[in-house]
Short mmCIF file of C-alpha atoms in Angstrom, two decimals:
data_model
loop_
_atom_site.label_atom_id
_atom_site.label_comp_id
_atom_site.label_asym_id
_atom_site.label_seq_id
_atom_site.Cartn_x
_atom_site.Cartn_y
_atom_site.Cartn_z
CA UNK A 179 28.43 84.91 70.86
CA UNK A 180 29.62 86.41 67.61
CA UNK A 181 28.11 89.72 66.50
CA UNK A 182 25.67 89.31 63.62
CA UNK A 183 26.34 91.45 60.54
CA UNK A 184 23.15 92.63 58.87
CA UNK A 185 24.32 91.71 55.37
CA UNK A 186 25.29 88.19 56.48
CA UNK A 187 21.93 87.76 58.16
CA UNK A 188 20.12 88.83 54.99
CA UNK A 189 22.18 86.49 52.84
CA UNK A 190 21.25 83.65 55.18
CA UNK A 191 17.57 84.57 54.77
CA UNK A 192 17.92 84.62 50.99
CA UNK A 193 19.52 81.17 51.03
CA UNK A 194 16.57 79.89 53.09
CA UNK A 195 13.92 81.40 50.81
CA UNK A 196 15.64 80.94 47.45
CA UNK A 197 18.33 78.25 47.76
CA UNK A 198 18.96 77.62 44.04
CA UNK A 199 18.13 80.60 41.82
CA UNK A 200 19.29 80.43 38.22
CA UNK A 201 18.54 83.88 36.79
CA UNK A 202 19.28 86.88 39.01
CA UNK A 203 19.61 90.64 38.88
CA UNK A 204 21.85 92.75 41.06
CA UNK A 205 20.02 96.02 40.42
CA UNK A 206 22.61 98.13 42.26
CA UNK A 207 25.96 96.42 41.70
CA UNK A 208 28.06 98.83 43.75
CA UNK A 209 31.34 97.18 44.70
CA UNK A 210 30.10 93.75 43.64
CA UNK A 211 29.45 92.17 47.04
CA UNK A 212 25.90 91.09 46.12
CA UNK A 213 26.98 90.13 42.62
CA UNK A 214 29.58 87.79 44.09
CA UNK A 215 27.01 86.38 46.53
CA UNK A 216 24.68 85.68 43.57
CA UNK A 217 27.50 84.02 41.60
CA UNK A 218 28.08 81.59 44.45
CA UNK A 219 24.37 81.04 45.06
CA UNK A 220 23.40 80.26 41.47
CA UNK A 221 25.77 77.39 40.82
CA UNK A 222 27.53 76.68 37.55
CA UNK A 223 24.70 77.48 35.15
CA UNK A 224 23.48 80.69 36.78
CA UNK A 225 23.06 83.97 34.94
CA UNK A 226 23.42 87.35 36.59
CA UNK A 227 22.69 90.83 35.31
CA UNK A 228 24.61 93.42 37.37
CA UNK A 229 23.61 97.04 36.85
CA UNK A 230 24.82 100.37 38.14
CA UNK A 231 24.69 103.99 37.01
CA UNK A 232 28.32 104.59 37.90
CA UNK A 233 31.18 103.32 35.79
CA UNK A 234 33.41 103.35 38.89
CA UNK A 235 31.03 100.88 40.58
CA UNK A 236 31.07 98.51 37.62
CA UNK A 237 34.87 98.62 37.48
CA UNK A 238 35.04 97.64 41.16
CA UNK A 239 32.35 94.97 40.80
CA UNK A 240 33.89 93.53 37.64
CA UNK A 241 37.31 93.31 39.30
CA UNK A 242 35.81 91.46 42.28
CA UNK A 243 34.01 88.99 39.99
CA UNK A 244 37.08 88.40 37.80
CA UNK A 245 39.26 87.76 40.85
CA UNK A 246 36.74 85.14 41.99
CA UNK A 247 36.63 83.52 38.53
CA UNK A 248 32.94 84.15 37.79
CA UNK A 249 33.23 86.61 34.89
CA UNK A 250 31.41 84.27 32.43
CA UNK A 251 28.27 84.26 34.61
CA UNK A 252 27.79 88.03 34.87
CA UNK A 253 26.62 90.58 32.33
CA UNK A 254 27.54 94.07 33.55
CA UNK A 255 25.42 97.00 32.38
CA UNK A 256 26.05 100.71 32.87
CA UNK A 257 22.45 101.89 33.17
CA UNK A 258 19.80 102.77 35.71
CA UNK A 259 18.00 99.89 37.43
CA UNK A 260 14.68 101.22 36.13
CA UNK A 261 15.76 99.87 32.72
CA UNK A 262 16.41 96.28 33.85
CA UNK A 263 13.60 94.91 31.70
CA UNK A 264 15.46 96.00 28.55
CA UNK A 265 18.25 93.50 29.28
CA UNK A 266 16.29 90.38 30.20
CA UNK A 267 14.93 89.48 26.74
CA UNK A 268 11.65 88.18 28.17
CA UNK A 269 13.32 85.87 30.71
CA UNK A 270 11.65 85.30 34.06
CA UNK A 271 13.89 86.09 37.01
CA UNK A 272 14.29 84.09 40.22
CA UNK A 273 15.94 86.70 42.44
CA UNK A 274 16.48 90.47 42.31
CA UNK A 275 18.59 92.35 44.86
CA UNK A 276 18.66 96.08 45.56
CA UNK A 277 20.93 98.03 47.91
CA UNK A 278 19.61 101.57 48.09
CA UNK A 279 21.81 104.55 48.80
CA UNK A 280 25.20 105.36 47.30
CA UNK A 281 28.40 103.56 46.36
CA UNK A 282 30.38 102.85 49.53
CA UNK A 283 33.18 105.41 49.61
CA UNK A 284 31.69 107.14 46.57
CA UNK A 285 29.99 110.42 45.73
CA UNK A 286 26.92 110.85 47.95
CA UNK A 287 25.22 112.97 45.30
CA UNK A 288 25.02 109.86 43.10
CA UNK A 289 22.52 107.93 45.18
CA UNK A 290 19.36 106.01 44.42
CA UNK A 291 16.17 108.07 44.46
CA UNK A 292 12.60 107.01 45.01
CA UNK A 293 11.25 107.80 41.53
CA UNK A 294 13.66 105.53 39.66
CA UNK A 295 13.76 102.91 42.43
CA UNK A 296 9.94 102.68 42.42
CA UNK A 297 9.98 102.21 38.65
CA UNK A 298 12.71 99.57 38.97
CA UNK A 299 10.82 97.68 41.68
CA UNK A 300 7.63 97.71 39.58
CA UNK A 301 9.49 96.38 36.52
CA UNK A 302 11.36 93.87 38.66
CA UNK A 303 8.15 92.51 40.13
CA UNK A 304 6.87 91.95 36.58
CA UNK A 305 10.08 90.10 35.68
CA UNK A 306 9.96 87.84 38.75
CA UNK A 307 8.66 84.34 38.20
CA UNK A 308 5.94 83.03 40.46
CA UNK A 309 7.71 82.07 43.68
CA UNK A 310 10.51 84.53 42.95
CA UNK A 311 12.14 86.83 45.49
CA UNK A 312 13.11 90.49 45.51
CA UNK A 313 15.22 91.93 48.29
CA UNK A 314 15.66 95.61 49.03
CA UNK A 315 18.19 96.83 51.55
CA UNK A 316 17.04 100.34 52.45
CA UNK A 317 19.91 102.46 53.72
CA UNK A 318 18.37 105.56 55.24
CA UNK A 319 21.15 107.73 56.58
CA UNK A 320 23.03 110.54 54.96
CA UNK A 321 21.95 112.92 52.27
CA UNK A 322 18.91 111.35 50.59
CA UNK A 323 18.25 108.05 52.31
CA UNK A 324 15.52 109.20 54.68
CA UNK A 325 13.43 110.67 51.86
CA UNK A 326 13.77 107.50 49.80
CA UNK A 327 12.89 105.28 52.78
CA UNK A 328 9.92 107.42 53.75
CA UNK A 329 8.52 107.22 50.21
CA UNK A 330 9.40 103.56 49.66
CA UNK A 331 7.71 102.09 52.74
CA UNK A 332 4.17 103.33 51.94
CA UNK A 333 4.64 102.22 48.33
CA UNK A 334 5.62 98.71 49.44
CA UNK A 335 2.74 98.55 51.91
CA UNK A 336 0.29 99.14 49.04
CA UNK A 337 1.53 96.22 46.91
CA UNK A 338 -1.33 93.81 46.24
CA UNK A 339 -1.27 91.25 49.06
CA UNK A 340 -2.80 88.66 46.73
CA UNK A 341 0.22 88.91 44.43
CA UNK A 342 3.04 89.69 46.86
CA UNK A 343 4.12 89.05 50.43
CA UNK A 344 6.22 91.92 51.78
CA UNK A 345 8.34 91.29 54.87
CA UNK A 346 10.28 93.98 56.73
CA UNK A 347 12.98 92.79 59.10
CA UNK A 348 14.23 95.75 61.12
CA UNK A 349 17.26 95.47 63.34
CA UNK A 350 15.43 97.22 66.12
CA UNK A 351 18.12 97.86 68.72
CA UNK A 352 21.02 98.75 66.41
CA UNK A 353 22.35 102.29 66.91
CA UNK A 354 21.95 105.14 64.45
CA UNK A 355 19.90 104.17 61.40
CA UNK A 356 20.70 100.59 60.43
CA UNK A 357 19.67 99.37 56.99
CA UNK A 358 16.17 97.97 56.73
CA UNK A 359 15.95 94.64 54.88
CA UNK A 360 12.81 94.07 52.81
CA UNK A 361 11.87 90.76 51.22
CA UNK A 362 9.14 90.58 48.57
CA UNK A 363 7.87 87.14 47.56
CA UNK A 364 5.81 86.82 44.41
CA UNK A 365 2.85 84.59 45.33
#
C-alpha cells in the first residue's frame, strides 16, 4: 500500500466537504501549493485571494500559479492574514485555508504567531458563508510552532458549537510532531 501524505489526505477531505467552492482565500500562500490546489478546485470562474507577509513567498507562489496558467484567478496580496477582510469587499467566502508555521526553506523567525492567527481566524469565520469551510494545518515543530498550537487548540475548542463544527484529525502514529489538520464548518 502506498504511504499517505498528510497534505494529500487533507486535500481529499476538502474535496469531500467542499467539492465546488467559488470564492476562496489562501491565508498563508507560502510557495503556492494550496493556492494551486484552490485554482484547480474552483473551476473556471473561481476567485482566490492569496496572502502572505513575505514578498519571497508571493514571488514563489505567483511563479507556480503562472506556470500552471491560473494567474487570472488569483489576487496576490502582501499583507498579514489578519487583514483578509479588507480585500474581500463584502463577499462571502466558501473556503479558507491556513498553513501555520514558516515558509518552507525560509527564515524561521518569520512564522505565524497566535495573536495574528487568532484575529485572522475570527475574521475568516465572519467572512465564511453558511456551509463554508475553513482549514488550518497546524505545524508545531521548530521555533514557535508549539506555542502557537498550544494557544490555538483551546481557542478553537471554545468556538460556539451552535455556529461551528470543529474537527481535529491527528495523524496519531506519525513520528516527531506531524502537522495537525483542523476543519471548521460554519453551521
